[in-house]
C-alpha cells in the first residue's frame, strides 16, 4: 500500500508498506479521505512539540470498512469516521466520561502513525458509522467537533455575544456552532481574507481586523460591554494573554488553543469580572454526534470549507503549497 511519511521537518516521502493485519477487536479500514489539519502543518514545519519523527500524519479521516469482527456492528463497505483520540478507558478522565483528555491518550498521526496511507487498522471502539453523510463530510467531522466541544464547554446560549479570536478552521468551527445556538458572533483575526470568508460563507455578524483600532471596534460592537464568551483559537501566546481584555463582566474565556508556554493574566481584572476560564481539548462522541446531526440537516457549509483537494500520491510534491497564505487554504482534503 502507498504510505506518505514525514521523515523529518520539511520532508515527505512516499513508500510502499504491507497492508496491516487486523487484530482481534480491530477494524481494517480502507482510507478514503484525509483532512489536512494545522497539526499536520506544524509537524511538517517542525513546530509540533509532542511528536517523534518519522511519522505518518493524518487524524481527520473517513474510510470504508474492509473487515471487522462479527460483533462489532460494522460490515464491509460501511462508510465510517474515526475518533482519532485513542483513549485508555481506565484513567480518571475516562472514568468520568472525559475521554478527550485521557491521561494515556494516543492521537493518530501524532503519537502513532495516522491516516496518510491506504489502509489502517484501529480498535473498533473508535470507528463509527457515518450514515447519511458523504466521504468528504465524514473527513471533516473531527475538526468541526473540536469547535462544537468548545461551544458546549462554554454553554453558549441564544442572544449571547461571542468573540472568536483566530479565524482558522478550528475558530470557524466554533463560530459555526456558536451561531447555531443563536449567539451573535464576531470574528477577530489579522488576515482580511479569512475574515471575508467568515462573513461570506459562515455568516458571522461582524468581523474585526487585528490592529491599533481593534479594541475600540470591539467595544463599539458591544456598547462598551465586550463579550459574554471569548474563544481563542490562535495558537499564539500573546493573543491568548490579550484575550482576557475582551471578556465582559461575568463572562467566560475558553482556550481552544494549546501552546508550550505560560499564559498569565491580571488577577484584579479577572476577579472584578468574576470571569470563568476554561480549557477545551479535542472532543467527545457527543460532539461528533452534534456535528453529524448538523451536517445531515444541511447546517454546515462544508462544501465552502473544503477549499483544496490533493491526491495521496502527489502529497510529497504538493503539501508545502498549502502553507502559502496566498493559496487561501481553509480545509484541504487528501483523496486516497
Tab-separated table of C-alpha atoms in Angstrom:
chain	number	residue	atom	x	y	z
A	1	UNK	CA	0.000	0.000	0.000
A	2	UNK	CA	1.094	3.602	-0.591
A	3	UNK	CA	2.062	5.465	2.569
A	4	UNK	CA	3.330	9.044	2.884
A	5	UNK	CA	5.800	9.569	5.727
A	6	UNK	CA	7.018	12.828	7.238
A	7	UNK	CA	10.629	11.754	7.584
A	8	UNK	CA	11.763	14.994	9.204
A	9	UNK	CA	10.580	18.616	9.178
A	10	UNK	CA	10.131	19.744	5.583
A	11	UNK	CA	10.457	16.282	4.068
A	12	UNK	CA	7.621	13.988	2.979
A	13	UNK	CA	8.361	10.772	1.106
A	14	UNK	CA	6.247	8.017	-0.407
A	15	UNK	CA	6.931	4.408	0.435
A	16	UNK	CA	5.291	1.034	-0.036
A	17	UNK	CA	4.236	-0.796	3.111
A	18	UNK	CA	2.383	-4.034	3.714
A	19	UNK	CA	-1.330	-3.811	4.424
A	20	UNK	CA	-1.657	-4.095	8.213
A	21	UNK	CA	-3.035	-7.279	9.694
A	22	UNK	CA	-6.241	-6.743	11.625
A	23	UNK	CA	-6.018	-7.796	15.239
A	24	UNK	CA	-8.876	-9.075	17.388
A	25	UNK	CA	-11.125	-6.184	18.321
A	26	UNK	CA	-9.799	-4.051	15.475
A	27	UNK	CA	-11.275	-2.851	12.192
A	28	UNK	CA	-9.303	-2.858	8.956
A	29	UNK	CA	-10.123	0.324	7.073
A	30	UNK	CA	-9.606	1.422	3.504
A	31	UNK	CA	-8.786	5.112	3.977
A	32	UNK	CA	-10.718	7.292	1.522
A	33	UNK	CA	-10.256	10.912	2.605
A	34	UNK	CA	-7.900	12.707	4.995
A	35	UNK	CA	-8.339	16.290	6.095
A	36	UNK	CA	-5.152	18.325	6.463
A	37	UNK	CA	-5.053	19.931	9.903
A	38	UNK	CA	-2.966	22.690	11.429
A	39	UNK	CA	-1.320	19.918	13.455
A	40	UNK	CA	-0.123	18.303	10.214
A	41	UNK	CA	1.313	21.611	9.058
A	42	UNK	CA	3.098	22.024	12.389
A	43	UNK	CA	4.541	18.521	12.055
A	44	UNK	CA	5.753	19.349	8.554
A	45	UNK	CA	7.351	22.619	9.659
A	46	UNK	CA	8.845	21.145	12.847
A	47	UNK	CA	6.639	23.090	15.270
A	48	UNK	CA	4.768	20.194	16.883
A	49	UNK	CA	6.341	19.651	20.319
A	50	UNK	CA	4.676	16.323	21.133
A	51	UNK	CA	5.968	14.196	18.268
A	52	UNK	CA	8.827	11.983	17.187
A	53	UNK	CA	9.915	11.584	13.556
A	54	UNK	CA	9.412	9.802	11.245
A	55	UNK	CA	5.606	9.953	11.430
A	56	UNK	CA	2.675	9.205	9.146
A	57	UNK	CA	0.458	12.248	9.609
A	58	UNK	CA	-3.323	12.470	9.394
A	59	UNK	CA	-6.049	12.220	12.021
A	60	UNK	CA	-9.100	13.651	10.207
A	61	UNK	CA	-10.314	10.730	8.130
A	62	UNK	CA	-13.160	8.907	6.509
A	63	UNK	CA	-12.909	5.318	5.347
A	64	UNK	CA	-14.785	2.235	4.290
A	65	UNK	CA	-14.655	-0.953	6.308
A	66	UNK	CA	-12.632	-3.793	4.812
A	67	UNK	CA	-13.147	-6.291	7.634
A	68	UNK	CA	-14.300	-6.288	11.237
A	69	UNK	CA	-15.288	-8.722	13.996
A	70	UNK	CA	-18.809	-10.071	13.664
A	71	UNK	CA	-19.886	-8.485	16.960
A	72	UNK	CA	-18.510	-5.018	16.131
A	73	UNK	CA	-21.697	-3.760	14.481
A	74	UNK	CA	-19.641	-2.938	11.385
A	75	UNK	CA	-19.713	-4.616	7.989
A	76	UNK	CA	-17.525	-4.489	4.896
A	77	UNK	CA	-18.333	-1.421	2.834
A	78	UNK	CA	-19.685	0.716	5.688
A	79	UNK	CA	-18.729	4.391	5.439
A	80	UNK	CA	-17.141	5.411	8.731
A	81	UNK	CA	-15.242	8.134	10.515
A	82	UNK	CA	-12.606	7.526	13.162
A	83	UNK	CA	-12.348	9.066	16.609
A	84	UNK	CA	-8.581	9.709	16.457
A	85	UNK	CA	-8.059	10.213	20.191
A	86	UNK	CA	-7.300	6.668	21.305
A	87	UNK	CA	-8.202	6.755	24.991
A	88	UNK	CA	-7.404	4.094	27.592
A	89	UNK	CA	-10.881	3.810	29.104
A	90	UNK	CA	-9.434	3.336	32.602
A	91	UNK	CA	-7.899	6.588	33.851
A	92	UNK	CA	-9.667	9.216	35.956
A	93	UNK	CA	-10.679	11.246	32.901
A	94	UNK	CA	-12.078	8.244	31.038
A	95	UNK	CA	-13.953	7.041	34.118
A	96	UNK	CA	-15.626	10.456	34.262
A	97	UNK	CA	-16.587	10.379	30.586
A	98	UNK	CA	-13.873	12.850	29.552
A	99	UNK	CA	-12.102	10.596	27.073
A	100	UNK	CA	-10.935	13.713	25.218
A	101	UNK	CA	-8.398	14.394	27.973
A	102	UNK	CA	-7.409	10.805	28.761
A	103	UNK	CA	-4.238	10.600	30.846
A	104	UNK	CA	-2.814	7.997	28.438
A	105	UNK	CA	-4.209	9.395	25.182
A	106	UNK	CA	-2.629	8.384	21.873
A	107	UNK	CA	-3.639	10.535	18.915
A	108	UNK	CA	-3.477	9.107	15.420
A	109	UNK	CA	-0.976	10.953	13.292
A	110	UNK	CA	0.789	12.392	16.346
A	111	UNK	CA	1.608	9.716	18.912
A	112	UNK	CA	1.207	6.842	16.442
A	113	UNK	CA	1.083	6.634	12.666
A	114	UNK	CA	-2.018	8.118	11.126
A	115	UNK	CA	-4.145	8.094	8.018
A	116	UNK	CA	-1.980	9.336	5.144
A	117	UNK	CA	-1.891	5.800	3.838
A	118	UNK	CA	-4.258	3.443	2.028
A	119	UNK	CA	-5.114	1.030	4.851
A	120	UNK	CA	-5.289	1.427	8.609
A	121	UNK	CA	-6.258	-0.941	11.419
A	122	UNK	CA	-7.669	0.628	14.587
A	123	UNK	CA	-9.612	-0.584	17.639
A	124	UNK	CA	-13.300	-0.970	16.859
A	125	UNK	CA	-14.497	1.319	19.656
A	126	UNK	CA	-13.011	4.305	17.814
A	127	UNK	CA	-14.692	3.536	14.479
A	128	UNK	CA	-18.195	4.928	13.974
A	129	UNK	CA	-20.667	4.726	11.120
A	130	UNK	CA	-21.131	7.897	9.103
A	131	UNK	CA	-24.589	7.172	7.728
A	132	UNK	CA	-26.206	9.995	5.824
A	133	UNK	CA	-23.057	11.974	5.013
A	134	UNK	CA	-20.512	11.805	2.210
A	135	UNK	CA	-16.907	10.654	2.476
A	136	UNK	CA	-15.819	14.292	2.215
A	137	UNK	CA	-18.145	15.333	5.022
A	138	UNK	CA	-17.099	12.434	7.230
A	139	UNK	CA	-13.458	13.513	6.892
A	140	UNK	CA	-14.394	16.967	8.212
A	141	UNK	CA	-16.271	15.845	11.318
A	142	UNK	CA	-13.257	15.829	13.633
A	143	UNK	CA	-12.127	19.443	13.334
A	144	UNK	CA	-15.730	20.643	13.478
A	145	UNK	CA	-16.252	18.566	16.625
A	146	UNK	CA	-13.426	20.464	18.340
A	147	UNK	CA	-15.356	23.689	17.802
A	148	UNK	CA	-18.612	22.061	18.881
A	149	UNK	CA	-16.947	20.802	22.059
A	150	UNK	CA	-15.623	24.265	22.934
A	151	UNK	CA	-19.062	25.805	22.424
A	152	UNK	CA	-20.614	23.110	24.607
A	153	UNK	CA	-17.968	23.686	27.291
A	154	UNK	CA	-18.922	27.367	27.341
A	155	UNK	CA	-22.649	26.549	27.360
A	156	UNK	CA	-23.260	29.256	24.760
A	157	UNK	CA	-26.898	30.332	24.621
A	158	UNK	CA	-29.138	32.349	22.322
A	159	UNK	CA	-28.611	36.088	22.448
A	160	UNK	CA	-25.120	35.964	23.899
A	161	UNK	CA	-22.310	37.970	22.339
A	162	UNK	CA	-19.464	35.677	21.303
A	163	UNK	CA	-15.982	36.621	20.107
A	164	UNK	CA	-13.794	34.067	18.331
A	165	UNK	CA	-10.155	35.096	18.088
A	166	UNK	CA	-8.415	33.235	15.274
A	167	UNK	CA	-10.223	32.517	12.004
A	168	UNK	CA	-8.572	29.239	11.098
A	169	UNK	CA	-10.621	26.041	10.667
A	170	UNK	CA	-10.996	25.436	14.423
A	171	UNK	CA	-12.036	29.027	15.030
A	172	UNK	CA	-14.502	28.778	12.163
A	173	UNK	CA	-15.924	25.618	13.719
A	174	UNK	CA	-16.508	27.489	16.987
A	175	UNK	CA	-18.176	30.312	15.049
A	176	UNK	CA	-20.498	27.875	13.276
A	177	UNK	CA	-21.688	26.123	16.410
A	178	UNK	CA	-21.985	29.301	18.469
A	179	UNK	CA	-24.142	30.669	15.649
A	180	UNK	CA	-26.271	27.526	15.593
A	181	UNK	CA	-27.002	28.141	19.276
A	182	UNK	CA	-28.326	31.600	18.444
A	183	UNK	CA	-25.351	33.677	19.583
A	184	UNK	CA	-24.219	36.891	17.902
A	185	UNK	CA	-20.737	36.011	16.648
A	186	UNK	CA	-17.791	38.310	15.953
A	187	UNK	CA	-14.532	37.130	14.358
A	188	UNK	CA	-11.154	38.715	15.163
A	189	UNK	CA	-8.115	37.917	13.027
A	190	UNK	CA	-5.152	39.570	11.327
A	191	UNK	CA	-5.995	38.168	7.882
A	192	UNK	CA	-8.551	40.077	5.839
A	193	UNK	CA	-9.155	37.111	3.531
A	194	UNK	CA	-10.104	34.860	6.438
A	195	UNK	CA	-12.435	37.495	7.880
A	196	UNK	CA	-14.080	37.930	4.479
A	197	UNK	CA	-14.590	34.165	4.305
A	198	UNK	CA	-16.177	34.126	7.765
A	199	UNK	CA	-18.569	36.893	6.798
A	200	UNK	CA	-19.472	35.492	3.384
A	201	UNK	CA	-19.502	31.740	3.962
A	202	UNK	CA	-20.115	31.262	7.680
A	203	UNK	CA	-22.356	34.232	8.300
A	204	UNK	CA	-20.715	35.817	11.334
A	205	UNK	CA	-22.403	39.015	12.439
A	206	UNK	CA	-19.231	41.111	12.454
A	207	UNK	CA	-15.504	40.849	11.809
A	208	UNK	CA	-12.642	42.951	13.117
A	209	UNK	CA	-9.051	43.087	11.891
A	210	UNK	CA	-6.289	42.901	14.489
A	211	UNK	CA	-4.591	46.299	14.782
A	212	UNK	CA	-4.371	49.548	16.684
A	213	UNK	CA	-8.121	50.163	16.497
A	214	UNK	CA	-9.390	46.667	17.271
A	215	UNK	CA	-10.226	47.250	20.966
A	216	UNK	CA	-12.244	50.317	20.081
A	217	UNK	CA	-14.058	48.426	17.329
A	218	UNK	CA	-14.905	45.546	19.666
A	219	UNK	CA	-16.097	47.984	22.311
A	220	UNK	CA	-18.363	49.773	19.837
A	221	UNK	CA	-19.885	46.467	18.697
A	222	UNK	CA	-20.928	45.673	22.262
A	223	UNK	CA	-21.831	49.071	23.682
A	224	UNK	CA	-18.651	49.024	25.732
A	225	UNK	CA	-19.583	45.769	27.488
A	226	UNK	CA	-17.469	43.356	25.426
A	227	UNK	CA	-18.287	39.645	25.107
A	228	UNK	CA	-20.174	37.056	27.134
A	229	UNK	CA	-17.911	34.340	25.756
A	230	UNK	CA	-14.467	34.694	24.183
A	231	UNK	CA	-12.826	31.769	22.377
A	232	UNK	CA	-9.145	31.726	21.498
A	233	UNK	CA	-8.175	29.594	18.512
A	234	UNK	CA	-4.932	31.323	17.563
A	235	UNK	CA	-2.198	29.102	18.973
A	236	UNK	CA	-0.377	32.351	19.773
A	237	UNK	CA	0.655	33.019	23.402
A	238	UNK	CA	0.450	36.800	23.047
A	239	UNK	CA	-3.038	36.601	21.572
A	240	UNK	CA	-4.107	34.193	24.306
A	241	UNK	CA	-2.934	36.579	27.013
A	242	UNK	CA	-4.558	39.542	25.263
A	243	UNK	CA	-7.913	37.784	25.013
A	244	UNK	CA	-8.584	38.390	28.716
A	245	UNK	CA	-9.205	42.044	27.802
A	246	UNK	CA	-12.272	41.180	25.767
A	247	UNK	CA	-14.303	39.336	28.432
A	248	UNK	CA	-17.481	41.011	29.676
A	249	UNK	CA	-18.181	41.170	33.395
A	250	UNK	CA	-19.493	37.749	34.344
A	251	UNK	CA	-18.150	36.315	31.085
A	252	UNK	CA	-16.192	33.240	30.074
A	253	UNK	CA	-12.872	32.709	28.301
A	254	UNK	CA	-12.283	29.415	26.510
A	255	UNK	CA	-8.803	28.439	25.380
A	256	UNK	CA	-9.119	26.014	22.486
A	257	UNK	CA	-5.501	26.622	21.522
A	258	UNK	CA	-2.664	24.892	23.306
A	259	UNK	CA	0.871	26.265	23.371
A	260	UNK	CA	4.033	25.175	25.140
A	261	UNK	CA	4.221	28.388	27.133
A	262	UNK	CA	2.985	30.159	30.254
A	263	UNK	CA	-0.262	32.109	29.925
A	264	UNK	CA	-0.649	34.869	32.532
A	265	UNK	CA	-3.323	37.469	33.272
A	266	UNK	CA	-4.117	40.388	35.569
A	267	UNK	CA	-5.766	38.978	38.671
A	268	UNK	CA	-7.640	42.203	39.593
A	269	UNK	CA	-9.126	42.425	36.102
A	270	UNK	CA	-10.039	38.736	36.191
A	271	UNK	CA	-11.633	38.951	39.636
A	272	UNK	CA	-13.640	42.100	39.116
A	273	UNK	CA	-15.305	40.354	36.178
A	274	UNK	CA	-15.750	37.110	38.153
A	275	UNK	CA	-14.642	35.589	34.874
A	276	UNK	CA	-14.602	31.875	34.114
A	277	UNK	CA	-11.515	30.399	32.443
A	278	UNK	CA	-11.961	27.104	30.593
A	279	UNK	CA	-9.654	24.823	28.683
A	280	UNK	CA	-11.155	22.900	25.766
A	281	UNK	CA	-9.331	19.854	24.447
A	282	UNK	CA	-10.279	17.667	21.492
A	283	UNK	CA	-13.881	16.382	21.531
A	284	UNK	CA	-16.063	13.502	22.702
A	285	UNK	CA	-18.524	11.270	20.880
A	286	UNK	CA	-21.310	13.626	21.946
A	287	UNK	CA	-19.640	16.400	19.969
A	288	UNK	CA	-19.086	14.191	16.928
A	289	UNK	CA	-22.796	13.333	17.014
A	290	UNK	CA	-23.648	17.040	17.221
A	291	UNK	CA	-21.627	17.692	14.066
A	292	UNK	CA	-23.155	14.768	12.172
A	293	UNK	CA	-26.675	15.864	13.072
A	294	UNK	CA	-25.926	19.388	11.843
A	295	UNK	CA	-24.402	18.034	8.624
A	296	UNK	CA	-27.424	15.846	7.904
A	297	UNK	CA	-29.657	18.863	8.467
A	298	UNK	CA	-27.671	20.916	5.961
A	299	UNK	CA	-26.489	23.407	8.574
A	300	UNK	CA	-22.734	23.132	7.923
A	301	UNK	CA	-21.151	24.936	4.928
A	302	UNK	CA	-18.788	22.009	4.381
A	303	UNK	CA	-18.504	22.474	0.614
A	304	UNK	CA	-17.278	26.037	1.145
A	305	UNK	CA	-14.869	24.985	3.897
A	306	UNK	CA	-13.226	22.397	1.616
A	307	UNK	CA	-11.171	24.831	-0.458
A	308	UNK	CA	-8.439	22.482	-1.721
A	309	UNK	CA	-8.013	18.845	-2.808
A	310	UNK	CA	-4.907	16.729	-3.233
A	311	UNK	CA	-4.088	13.140	-4.138
A	312	UNK	CA	-2.164	10.935	-1.711
A	313	UNK	CA	0.345	10.135	-4.461
A	314	UNK	CA	1.122	13.819	-5.055
A	315	UNK	CA	1.348	14.797	-1.385
A	316	UNK	CA	5.180	14.909	-1.120
A	317	UNK	CA	5.341	17.381	-4.009
A	318	UNK	CA	2.244	19.442	-3.221
A	319	UNK	CA	1.960	19.624	0.573
A	320	UNK	CA	4.220	22.662	1.023
A	321	UNK	CA	1.930	24.701	-1.262
A	322	UNK	CA	-0.735	24.580	1.451
A	323	UNK	CA	1.476	26.682	3.727
A	324	UNK	CA	1.311	29.735	1.471
A	325	UNK	CA	-1.268	32.213	2.843
A	326	UNK	CA	-1.853	33.410	-0.709
A	327	UNK	CA	-3.270	29.978	-1.554
A	328	UNK	CA	-6.297	30.752	0.625
A	329	UNK	CA	-6.465	27.295	2.191
A	330	UNK	CA	-9.202	26.723	4.740
A	331	UNK	CA	-9.526	22.947	4.648
A	332	UNK	CA	-7.633	20.727	2.229
A	333	UNK	CA	-8.765	17.137	1.736
A	334	UNK	CA	-6.475	14.368	0.511
A	335	UNK	CA	-8.062	11.666	-1.642
A	336	UNK	CA	-6.650	8.221	-1.021
